[in-house]
XYZ file of C-alpha atoms in Angstrom:
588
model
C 116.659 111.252 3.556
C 117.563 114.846 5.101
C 113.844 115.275 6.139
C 113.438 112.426 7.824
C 116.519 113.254 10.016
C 116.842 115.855 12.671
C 120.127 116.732 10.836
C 117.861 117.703 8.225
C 115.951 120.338 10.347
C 118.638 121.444 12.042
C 120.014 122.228 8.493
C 117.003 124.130 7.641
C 117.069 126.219 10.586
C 120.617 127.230 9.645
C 122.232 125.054 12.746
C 125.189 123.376 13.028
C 124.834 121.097 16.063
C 123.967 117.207 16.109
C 121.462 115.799 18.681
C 122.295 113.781 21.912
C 121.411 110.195 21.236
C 117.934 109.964 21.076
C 116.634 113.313 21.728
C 112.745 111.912 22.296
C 109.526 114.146 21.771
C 108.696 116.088 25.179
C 106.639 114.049 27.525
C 105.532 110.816 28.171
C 108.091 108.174 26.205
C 105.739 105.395 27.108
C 102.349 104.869 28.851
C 102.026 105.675 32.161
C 102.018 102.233 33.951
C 98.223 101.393 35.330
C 99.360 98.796 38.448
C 102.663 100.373 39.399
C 102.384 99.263 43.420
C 102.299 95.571 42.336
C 105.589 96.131 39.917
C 108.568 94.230 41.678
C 110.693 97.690 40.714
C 108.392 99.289 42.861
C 108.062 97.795 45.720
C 111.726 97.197 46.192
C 111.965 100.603 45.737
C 109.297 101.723 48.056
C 111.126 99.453 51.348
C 114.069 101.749 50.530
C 112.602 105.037 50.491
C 110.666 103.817 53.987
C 114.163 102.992 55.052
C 115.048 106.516 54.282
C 112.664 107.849 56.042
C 113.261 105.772 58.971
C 116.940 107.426 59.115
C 115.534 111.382 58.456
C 112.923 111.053 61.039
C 115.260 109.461 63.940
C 115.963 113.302 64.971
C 112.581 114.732 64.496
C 111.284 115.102 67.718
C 108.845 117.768 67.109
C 107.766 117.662 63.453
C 105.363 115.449 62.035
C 105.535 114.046 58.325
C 102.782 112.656 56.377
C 103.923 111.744 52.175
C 101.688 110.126 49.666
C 102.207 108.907 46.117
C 100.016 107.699 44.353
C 98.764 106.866 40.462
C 95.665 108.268 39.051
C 95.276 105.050 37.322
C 95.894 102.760 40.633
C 93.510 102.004 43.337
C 96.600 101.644 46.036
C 99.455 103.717 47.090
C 102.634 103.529 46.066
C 104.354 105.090 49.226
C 102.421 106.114 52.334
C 104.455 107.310 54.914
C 103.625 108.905 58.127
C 105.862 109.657 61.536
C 103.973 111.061 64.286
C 106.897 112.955 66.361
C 107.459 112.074 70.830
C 106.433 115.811 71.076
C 103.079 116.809 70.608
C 100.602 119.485 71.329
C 97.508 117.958 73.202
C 95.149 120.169 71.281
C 95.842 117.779 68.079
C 95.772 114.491 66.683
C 98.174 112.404 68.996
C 98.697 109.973 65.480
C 99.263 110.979 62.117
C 97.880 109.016 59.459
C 97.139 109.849 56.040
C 93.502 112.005 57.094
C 95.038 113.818 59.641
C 94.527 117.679 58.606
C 97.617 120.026 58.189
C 97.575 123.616 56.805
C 98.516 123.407 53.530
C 99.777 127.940 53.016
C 100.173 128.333 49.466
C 98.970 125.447 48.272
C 96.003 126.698 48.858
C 96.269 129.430 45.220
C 95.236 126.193 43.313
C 91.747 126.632 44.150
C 90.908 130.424 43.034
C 92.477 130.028 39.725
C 90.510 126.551 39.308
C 87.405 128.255 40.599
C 88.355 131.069 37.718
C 88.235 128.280 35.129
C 85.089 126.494 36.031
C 83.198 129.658 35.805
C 84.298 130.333 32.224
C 85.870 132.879 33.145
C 89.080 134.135 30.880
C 92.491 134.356 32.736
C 93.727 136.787 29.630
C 90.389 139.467 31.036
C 91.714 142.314 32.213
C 91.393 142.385 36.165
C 89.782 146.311 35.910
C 86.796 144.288 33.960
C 85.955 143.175 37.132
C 87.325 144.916 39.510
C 87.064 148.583 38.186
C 87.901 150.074 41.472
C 91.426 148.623 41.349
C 92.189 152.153 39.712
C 91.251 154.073 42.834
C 94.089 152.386 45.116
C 96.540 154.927 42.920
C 94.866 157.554 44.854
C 96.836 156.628 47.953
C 100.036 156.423 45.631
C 102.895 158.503 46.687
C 102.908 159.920 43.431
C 100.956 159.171 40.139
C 103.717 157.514 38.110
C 105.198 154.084 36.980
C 107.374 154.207 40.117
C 104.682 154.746 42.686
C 101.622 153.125 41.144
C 100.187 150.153 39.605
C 98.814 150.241 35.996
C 96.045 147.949 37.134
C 94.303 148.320 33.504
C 97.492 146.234 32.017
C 97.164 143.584 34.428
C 95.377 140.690 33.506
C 93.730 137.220 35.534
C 96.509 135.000 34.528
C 99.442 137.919 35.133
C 98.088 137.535 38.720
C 98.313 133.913 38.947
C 101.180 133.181 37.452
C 103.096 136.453 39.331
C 104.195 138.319 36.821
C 101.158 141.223 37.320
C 104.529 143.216 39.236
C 102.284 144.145 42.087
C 103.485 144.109 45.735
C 103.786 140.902 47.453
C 101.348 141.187 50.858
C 100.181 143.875 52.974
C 99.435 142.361 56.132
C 103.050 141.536 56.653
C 104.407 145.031 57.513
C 106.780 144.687 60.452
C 106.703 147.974 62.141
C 103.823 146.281 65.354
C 106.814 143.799 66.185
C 109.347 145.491 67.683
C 111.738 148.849 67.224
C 113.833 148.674 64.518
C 115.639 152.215 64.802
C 118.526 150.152 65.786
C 118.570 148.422 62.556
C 118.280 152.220 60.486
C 114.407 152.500 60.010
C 113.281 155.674 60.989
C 110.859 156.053 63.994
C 107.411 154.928 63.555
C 105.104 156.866 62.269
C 101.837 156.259 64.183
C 99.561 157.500 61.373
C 100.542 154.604 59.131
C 100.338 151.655 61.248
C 98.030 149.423 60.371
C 97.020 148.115 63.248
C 96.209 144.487 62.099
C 97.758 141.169 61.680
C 96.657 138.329 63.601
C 99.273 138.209 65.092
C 100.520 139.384 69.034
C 97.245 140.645 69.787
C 96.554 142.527 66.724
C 93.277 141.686 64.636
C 93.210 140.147 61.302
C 93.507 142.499 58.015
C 90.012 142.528 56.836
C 89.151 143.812 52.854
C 88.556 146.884 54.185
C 92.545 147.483 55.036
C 93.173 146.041 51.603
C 91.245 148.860 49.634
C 92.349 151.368 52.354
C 95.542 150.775 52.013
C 97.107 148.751 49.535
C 97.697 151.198 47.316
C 100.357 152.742 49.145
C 102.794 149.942 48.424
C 104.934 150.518 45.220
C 105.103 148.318 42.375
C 107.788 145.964 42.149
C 107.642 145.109 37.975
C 105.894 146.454 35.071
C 102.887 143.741 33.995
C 104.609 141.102 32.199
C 108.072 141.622 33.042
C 110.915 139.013 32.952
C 111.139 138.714 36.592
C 108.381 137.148 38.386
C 107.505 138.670 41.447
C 105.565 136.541 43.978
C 102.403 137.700 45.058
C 100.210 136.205 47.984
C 98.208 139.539 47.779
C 97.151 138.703 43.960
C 95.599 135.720 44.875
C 92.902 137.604 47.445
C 92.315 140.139 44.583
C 91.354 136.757 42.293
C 88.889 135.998 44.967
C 87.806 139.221 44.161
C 87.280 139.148 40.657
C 85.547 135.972 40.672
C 83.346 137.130 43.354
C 82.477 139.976 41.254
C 82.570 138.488 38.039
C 79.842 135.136 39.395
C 77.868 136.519 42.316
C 78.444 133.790 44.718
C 80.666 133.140 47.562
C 84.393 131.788 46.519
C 84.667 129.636 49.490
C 80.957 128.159 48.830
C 81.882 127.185 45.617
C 84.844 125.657 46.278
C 82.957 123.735 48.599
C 79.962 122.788 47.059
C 81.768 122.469 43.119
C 85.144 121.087 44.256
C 85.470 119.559 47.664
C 82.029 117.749 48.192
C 82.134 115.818 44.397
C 85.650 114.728 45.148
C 84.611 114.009 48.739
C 87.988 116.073 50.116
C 86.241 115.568 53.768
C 89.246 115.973 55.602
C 89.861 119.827 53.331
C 88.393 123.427 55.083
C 88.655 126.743 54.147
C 89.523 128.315 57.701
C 90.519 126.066 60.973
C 88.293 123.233 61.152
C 85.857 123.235 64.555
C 87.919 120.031 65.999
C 90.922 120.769 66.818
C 91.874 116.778 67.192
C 91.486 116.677 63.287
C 94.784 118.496 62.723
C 98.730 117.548 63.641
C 99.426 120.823 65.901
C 103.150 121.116 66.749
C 103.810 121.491 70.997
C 102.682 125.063 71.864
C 102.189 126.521 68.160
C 100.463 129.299 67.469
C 100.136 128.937 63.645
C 97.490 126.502 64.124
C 94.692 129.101 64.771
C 96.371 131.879 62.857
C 93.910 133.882 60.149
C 94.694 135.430 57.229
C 92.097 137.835 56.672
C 91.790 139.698 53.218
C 94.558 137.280 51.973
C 93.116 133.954 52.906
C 92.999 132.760 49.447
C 96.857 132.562 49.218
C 96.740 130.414 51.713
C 94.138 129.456 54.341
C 93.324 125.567 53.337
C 93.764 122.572 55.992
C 93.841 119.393 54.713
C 95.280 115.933 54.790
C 97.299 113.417 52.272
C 94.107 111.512 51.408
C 92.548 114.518 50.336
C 95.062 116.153 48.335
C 95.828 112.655 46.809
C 91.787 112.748 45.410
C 92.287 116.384 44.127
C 96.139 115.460 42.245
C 94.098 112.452 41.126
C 90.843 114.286 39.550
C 93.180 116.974 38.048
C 95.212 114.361 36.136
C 92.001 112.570 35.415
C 90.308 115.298 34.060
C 87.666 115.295 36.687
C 87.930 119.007 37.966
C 85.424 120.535 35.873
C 87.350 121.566 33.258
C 87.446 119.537 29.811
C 90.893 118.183 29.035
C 92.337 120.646 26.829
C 91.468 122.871 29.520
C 93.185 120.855 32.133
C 96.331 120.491 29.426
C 96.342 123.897 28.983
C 96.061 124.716 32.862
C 99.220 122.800 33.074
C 101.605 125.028 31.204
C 103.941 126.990 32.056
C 103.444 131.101 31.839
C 106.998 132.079 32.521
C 110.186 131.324 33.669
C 112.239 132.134 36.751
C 116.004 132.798 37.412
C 116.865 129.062 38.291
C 117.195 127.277 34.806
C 115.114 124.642 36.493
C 111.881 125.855 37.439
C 108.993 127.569 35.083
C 105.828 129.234 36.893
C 102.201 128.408 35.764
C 99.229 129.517 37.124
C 99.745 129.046 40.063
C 102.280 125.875 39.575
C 105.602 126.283 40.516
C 106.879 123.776 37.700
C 110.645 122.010 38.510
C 112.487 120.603 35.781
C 114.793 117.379 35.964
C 117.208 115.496 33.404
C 118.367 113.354 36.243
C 115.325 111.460 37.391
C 115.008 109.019 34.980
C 117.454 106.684 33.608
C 117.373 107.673 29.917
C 118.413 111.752 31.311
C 115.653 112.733 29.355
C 113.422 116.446 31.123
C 110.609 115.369 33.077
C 108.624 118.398 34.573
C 106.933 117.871 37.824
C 104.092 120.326 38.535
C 103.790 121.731 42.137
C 102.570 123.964 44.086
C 103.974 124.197 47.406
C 103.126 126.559 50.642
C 105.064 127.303 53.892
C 103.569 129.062 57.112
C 106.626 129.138 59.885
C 106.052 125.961 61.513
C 103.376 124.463 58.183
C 104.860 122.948 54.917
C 102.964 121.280 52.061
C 103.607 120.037 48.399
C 101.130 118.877 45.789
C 102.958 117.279 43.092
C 101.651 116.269 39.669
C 104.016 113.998 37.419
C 101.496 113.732 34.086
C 104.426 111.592 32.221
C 103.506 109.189 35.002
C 100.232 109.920 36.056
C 101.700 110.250 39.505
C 100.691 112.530 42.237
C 103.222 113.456 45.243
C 101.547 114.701 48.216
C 103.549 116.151 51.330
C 102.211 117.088 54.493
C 105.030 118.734 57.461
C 104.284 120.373 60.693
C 107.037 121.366 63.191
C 109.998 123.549 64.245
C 112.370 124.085 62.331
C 114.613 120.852 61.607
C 118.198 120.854 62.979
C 120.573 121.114 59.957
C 117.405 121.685 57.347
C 116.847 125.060 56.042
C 113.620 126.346 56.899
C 111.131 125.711 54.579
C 112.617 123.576 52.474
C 112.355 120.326 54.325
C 109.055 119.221 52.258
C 111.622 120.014 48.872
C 114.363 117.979 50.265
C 111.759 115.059 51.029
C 110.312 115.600 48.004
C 113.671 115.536 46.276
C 114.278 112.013 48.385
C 111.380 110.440 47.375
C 111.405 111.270 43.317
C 114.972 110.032 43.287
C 113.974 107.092 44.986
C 110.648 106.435 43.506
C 110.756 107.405 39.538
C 113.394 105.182 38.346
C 111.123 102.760 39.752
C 108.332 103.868 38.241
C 110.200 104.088 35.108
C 110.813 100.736 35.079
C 107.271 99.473 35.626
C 106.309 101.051 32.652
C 108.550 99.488 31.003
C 107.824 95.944 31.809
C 104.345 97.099 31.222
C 104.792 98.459 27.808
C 106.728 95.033 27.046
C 103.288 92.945 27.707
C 100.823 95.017 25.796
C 102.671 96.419 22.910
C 106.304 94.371 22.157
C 106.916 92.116 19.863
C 107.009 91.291 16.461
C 104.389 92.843 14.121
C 103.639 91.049 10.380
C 101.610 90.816 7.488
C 102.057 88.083 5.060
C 100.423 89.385 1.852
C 102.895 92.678 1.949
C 105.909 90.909 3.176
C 105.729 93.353 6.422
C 107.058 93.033 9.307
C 108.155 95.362 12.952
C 109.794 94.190 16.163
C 109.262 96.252 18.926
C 111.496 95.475 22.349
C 112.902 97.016 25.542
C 116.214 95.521 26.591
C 117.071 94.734 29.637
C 119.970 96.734 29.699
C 118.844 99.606 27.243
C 118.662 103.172 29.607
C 116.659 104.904 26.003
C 113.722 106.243 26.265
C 110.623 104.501 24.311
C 110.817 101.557 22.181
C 113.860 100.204 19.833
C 112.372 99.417 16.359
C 114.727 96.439 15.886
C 113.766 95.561 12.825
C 110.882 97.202 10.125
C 110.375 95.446 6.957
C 107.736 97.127 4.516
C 107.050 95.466 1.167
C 110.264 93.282 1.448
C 112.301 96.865 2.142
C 114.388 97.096 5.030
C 113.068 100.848 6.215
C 116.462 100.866 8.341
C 118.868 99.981 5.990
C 117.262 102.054 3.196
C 117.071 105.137 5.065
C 120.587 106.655 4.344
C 119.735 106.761 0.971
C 116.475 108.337 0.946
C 115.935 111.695 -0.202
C 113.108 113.868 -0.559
C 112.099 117.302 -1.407
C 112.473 119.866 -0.469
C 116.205 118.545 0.717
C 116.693 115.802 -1.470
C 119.943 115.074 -0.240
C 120.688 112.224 1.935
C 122.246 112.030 5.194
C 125.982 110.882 5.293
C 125.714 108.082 8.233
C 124.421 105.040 8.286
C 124.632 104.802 11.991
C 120.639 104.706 11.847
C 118.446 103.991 15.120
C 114.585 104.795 15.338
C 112.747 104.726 18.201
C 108.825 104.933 18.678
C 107.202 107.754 21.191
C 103.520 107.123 22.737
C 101.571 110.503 21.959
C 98.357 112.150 23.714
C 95.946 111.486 20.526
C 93.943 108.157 21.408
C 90.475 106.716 21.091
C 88.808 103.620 23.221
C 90.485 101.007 21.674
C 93.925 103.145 19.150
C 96.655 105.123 20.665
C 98.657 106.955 18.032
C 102.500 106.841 18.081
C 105.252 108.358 16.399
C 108.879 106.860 14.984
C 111.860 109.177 15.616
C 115.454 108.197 13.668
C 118.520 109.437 15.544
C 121.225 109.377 12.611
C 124.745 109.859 14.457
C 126.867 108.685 16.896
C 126.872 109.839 20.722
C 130.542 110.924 20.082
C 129.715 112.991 17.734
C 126.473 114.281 19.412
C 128.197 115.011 22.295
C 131.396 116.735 20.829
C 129.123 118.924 18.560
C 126.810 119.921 21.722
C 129.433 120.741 23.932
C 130.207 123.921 20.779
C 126.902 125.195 21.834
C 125.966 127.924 24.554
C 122.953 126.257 25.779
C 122.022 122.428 26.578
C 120.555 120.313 24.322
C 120.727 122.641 21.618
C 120.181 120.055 18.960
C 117.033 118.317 20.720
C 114.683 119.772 18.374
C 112.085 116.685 17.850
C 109.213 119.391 18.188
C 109.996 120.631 14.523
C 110.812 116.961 13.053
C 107.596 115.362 14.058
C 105.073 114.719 11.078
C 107.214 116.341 8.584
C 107.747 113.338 5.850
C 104.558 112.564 4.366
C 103.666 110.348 1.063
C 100.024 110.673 -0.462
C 99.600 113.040 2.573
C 99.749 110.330 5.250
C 102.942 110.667 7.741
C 105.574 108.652 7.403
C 106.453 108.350 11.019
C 102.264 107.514 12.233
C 101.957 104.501 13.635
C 98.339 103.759 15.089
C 97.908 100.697 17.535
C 94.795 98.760 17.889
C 94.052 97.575 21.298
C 91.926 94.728 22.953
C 89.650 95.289 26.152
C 92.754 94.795 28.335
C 94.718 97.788 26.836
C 96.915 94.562 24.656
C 97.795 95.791 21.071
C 96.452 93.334 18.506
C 98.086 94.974 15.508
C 99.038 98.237 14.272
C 99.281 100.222 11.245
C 101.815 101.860 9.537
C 99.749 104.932 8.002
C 102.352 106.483 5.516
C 103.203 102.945 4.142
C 99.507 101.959 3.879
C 100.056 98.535 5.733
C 98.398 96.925 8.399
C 100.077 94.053 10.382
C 98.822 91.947 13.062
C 100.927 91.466 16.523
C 102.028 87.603 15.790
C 104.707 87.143 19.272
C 104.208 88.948 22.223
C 107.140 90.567 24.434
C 109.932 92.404 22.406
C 112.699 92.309 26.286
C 113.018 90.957 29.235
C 112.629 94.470 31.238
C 112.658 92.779 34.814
């Protein structure tokens, strides 16, 4: 029938594209696998990726590199990697292991906009309804006008952690103390507008006094909500701020006492810790001890892999503080960017991949990375596989690596290395506790769930589904409904079935999807379109065929006290059937 199809949709929206094969709901296309560092996958995978790493770090002679990855649902590792460099300053740690403190910059905005949440506090508030005195930096505006000054009253919490508030990017980073730059066409320094402050060659930090002095001489860069994202280390100390204003208390306390102490992050400061010998310090570097005054909330943290691992962990765990909607909603996406694969949350910089997994399906991988000249970090969250990536670099910059982006091309390494892996562990996991064959005598029911070997799909083939003596597959072409009560034209039928979020101790809910034409065709009819995957529109299919109100397409899945389905039931066909043979593929 033409609603059950996503030809049917796409004919209500007025389209005229077919879907790729398969085209599954966004998101996890099976549970996230709870042993992955036992899987055989894995750990064959994991000896590579070491091997890797073996080659990358032959020529670092001066960088250290600590990676974790780990699953919020295992009590081991995955990969933990660590190469302590020949050259090292004696200050430091003389071996890196997975405790050994590193700054971590940026990745440091995670913790005012969580602070933000806890509190209750709404990132749509206005930042003027805490911080009324934003309006008085337009005083030191060259002139009072879109151009010149910020409309602060437009700008809201979330607009400043997700960058698109338009408002400069930094203050403190003003180069006219460095050198004379006449020679490159700036005009001679005028001594009345230096600002004297820095940390850096000699020159004090910028305290919040220079901020509200002087910020408000630097021009806006956007209006509030524009397309373009403008990045903003400056936004995050004026978070700080608000919260400071909006609670009472001290930001860094509370990170502290709400955040770091229950998760026991003992290896995680605010500013440098007291022993030196806690921290990787590349030969001579300077960067070690350098503060960044007013701004330190964009990035002042230190901390290690272990630590960040916890944190990654609790957030995917829903142990932050925040209830899980909250967390879900947290980790969204605000706006987008001009590379096609990366979306900005608040404060997640959120990459997007159709080449990490076998079946090419999008996976989005949450991070938020930070870079200080010789410090580079990454905290990675993977929620379609409960994963968390931690990177931890320290070091000149790499011969033949652009700088900065050596944690990225790591990271890169060790997701291409690592997720088909992962992949396949849940896979083989899936296999044990829900494939198989499904029945129940007194309807004549019956459902085989498997994973072949060889199949790259996403979720589960329904090989066979039997309801009342009916052969759901072989019927389907035929089956019309209102309000298009026309049937589809092929019979090149395939359903597959999609885990989905909404669960209870001992259900899980799933959904069936059919995929009604030929890859051929798919494929010739995408490549008409102007943007990818213009036909992958399972959002708008989901839950639309219903009989006596009850979904065709719900399956709910009763589990035992190991997480095994027992049986499961097929809500819009009112049957219940019991899980007779376990397996359904050989995924190994």
């Amino acid at each position: 029938m033409v609603l059950f199809s996503r030809l049917a949709l796409l004919s209500e929206l007025g389209a005229t594209f077919a879907l790729r094969e398969h085209c599954p709901p966004f998101g996890p296309v099976l549970p996230a696998p709870t042993k992955p560092s036992v899987d055989p996958a894995v750990v064959s995978a994991v000896a590579a990726f070491k091997q890797i790493m073996g080659v990358v770090t032959s020529t670092y002679n001066y960088s250290a590199v600590a990676i974790g990855l780990k699953s919020a649902q295992d009590d081991n590792y995955l990969v933990n990697y660590t190469y302590t460099p020949p050259n090292r300053d004696p200050r430091g740690a003389q071996e890196v292991g997975l405790d050994t403190v590193f700054r971590i910059a940026s990745a440091s905005k995670i913790f005012p906009v969580l602070a933000l949440l806890r509190a209750g506090i709404s990132l749509d508030d206005s930042v003027t309804k805490y911080l009324p005195q934003l309006r008085d930096l337009n005083k030191q505006a060259r002139e009072q006008n879109s151009i010149w000054a910020v409309d602060w009253d437009e700008i809201t919490l979330g607009a400043l952690a997700s960058h698109v508030a338009g408002i400069p990017a930094d203050l403190s980073n003003d180069a006219t103390p460095y050198g004379n730059f006449t020679p490159y066409g700036f005009p001679p320094v005028n001594q009345s507008k230096l600002l004297n402050c820095s940390s850096m060659m000699g020159l004090p930090e910028c305290g919040e006094d220079v901020f509200w002095d002087r910020f408000g001489e630097r021009a806006p860069v956007q209006l509030p909500f524009s397309p373009n994202p403008v990045y903003s280390n400056a936004a995050f100390a004026i978070l700080r701020y608000a919260f400071e204003a909006a609670t009472n208390t001290s930001y860094n306390d509370v990170i502290q006492n709400e955040i770091l102490t229950p998760l026991n992050m003992t290896h995680t400061f605010a500013t440098k810790p007291d022993d030196d010998s806690l921290g990787f310090i590349p030969t001579g570097d300077q960067y070690w001890n350098y503060s960044l005054g007013y701004g330190g909330p964009s990035g002042s943290y230190y901390s290690s892999i272990n630590d960040l691992t916890k944190f990654g962990q609790a957030i995917l765990s829903h142990n932050v503080g925040l209830r899980p909607a909250q967390t879900r909603k947290w980790l969204k996406p605000m706006t987008g960017v001009s590379s096609a694969g990366m979306l900005i949350g608040a404060p997640w910089e959120i990459l997007r991949t159709t080449n990490a997994t076998k079946d090419g399906r999008l996976v989005e991988i949450y991070i938020k990375g930070g870079d200080l000249v010789t410090y580079h970090s990454i905290v990675a969250l993977i929620p379609d596989y409960d994963l968390v990536a931690t990177f931890l670099i320290a070091g000149p910059p790499i011969p033949g690596e652009a700088a900065g982006l050596t944690s990225l091309l790591l990271g890169s390494k060790l997701l291409e290395t690592m997720l088909p892996a992962v992949e396949q562990a849940s896979k083989n996991e899936a296999v044990v506790n829900y494939g198989g064959t499904y029945t129940d005598e007194a309807t004549n029911s019956s459902v085989k769930l498997t994973i072949d070997p060889e199949d790259n799909n996403p979720g589960f083939n329904i090989t066979s589904w039997v309801v009342r003596g009916v052969d759901v597959i072989a019927t389907w072409p035929g089956l019309g409904l209102p309000p298009n009560p026309v049937p589809p034209t092929s019979s090149n039928i395939k359903f597959r079935l999609y885990p989905t979020t909404v669960k209870t101790d001992n259900q899980t809910a799933w959904r069936s999807v059919p995929q009604v034409d030929t890859p051929e065709n798919i494929a010739l009819l995408e490549s008409q379109a102007l943007w990818p995957d213009a036909g992958c529109v399972t959002y708008g299919q989901l839950d639309r065929a219903t009989f006596m109100l009850q979904a065709q397409d719900h399956w709910v899945f009763t589990l035992d006290e190991e997480g095994k389905a027992t049986g499961v039931e097929l809500a819009g066909y009112a049957v219940k059937l019991k899980r007779e043979a376990v397996g359904g593929g050989d995924c190994g």
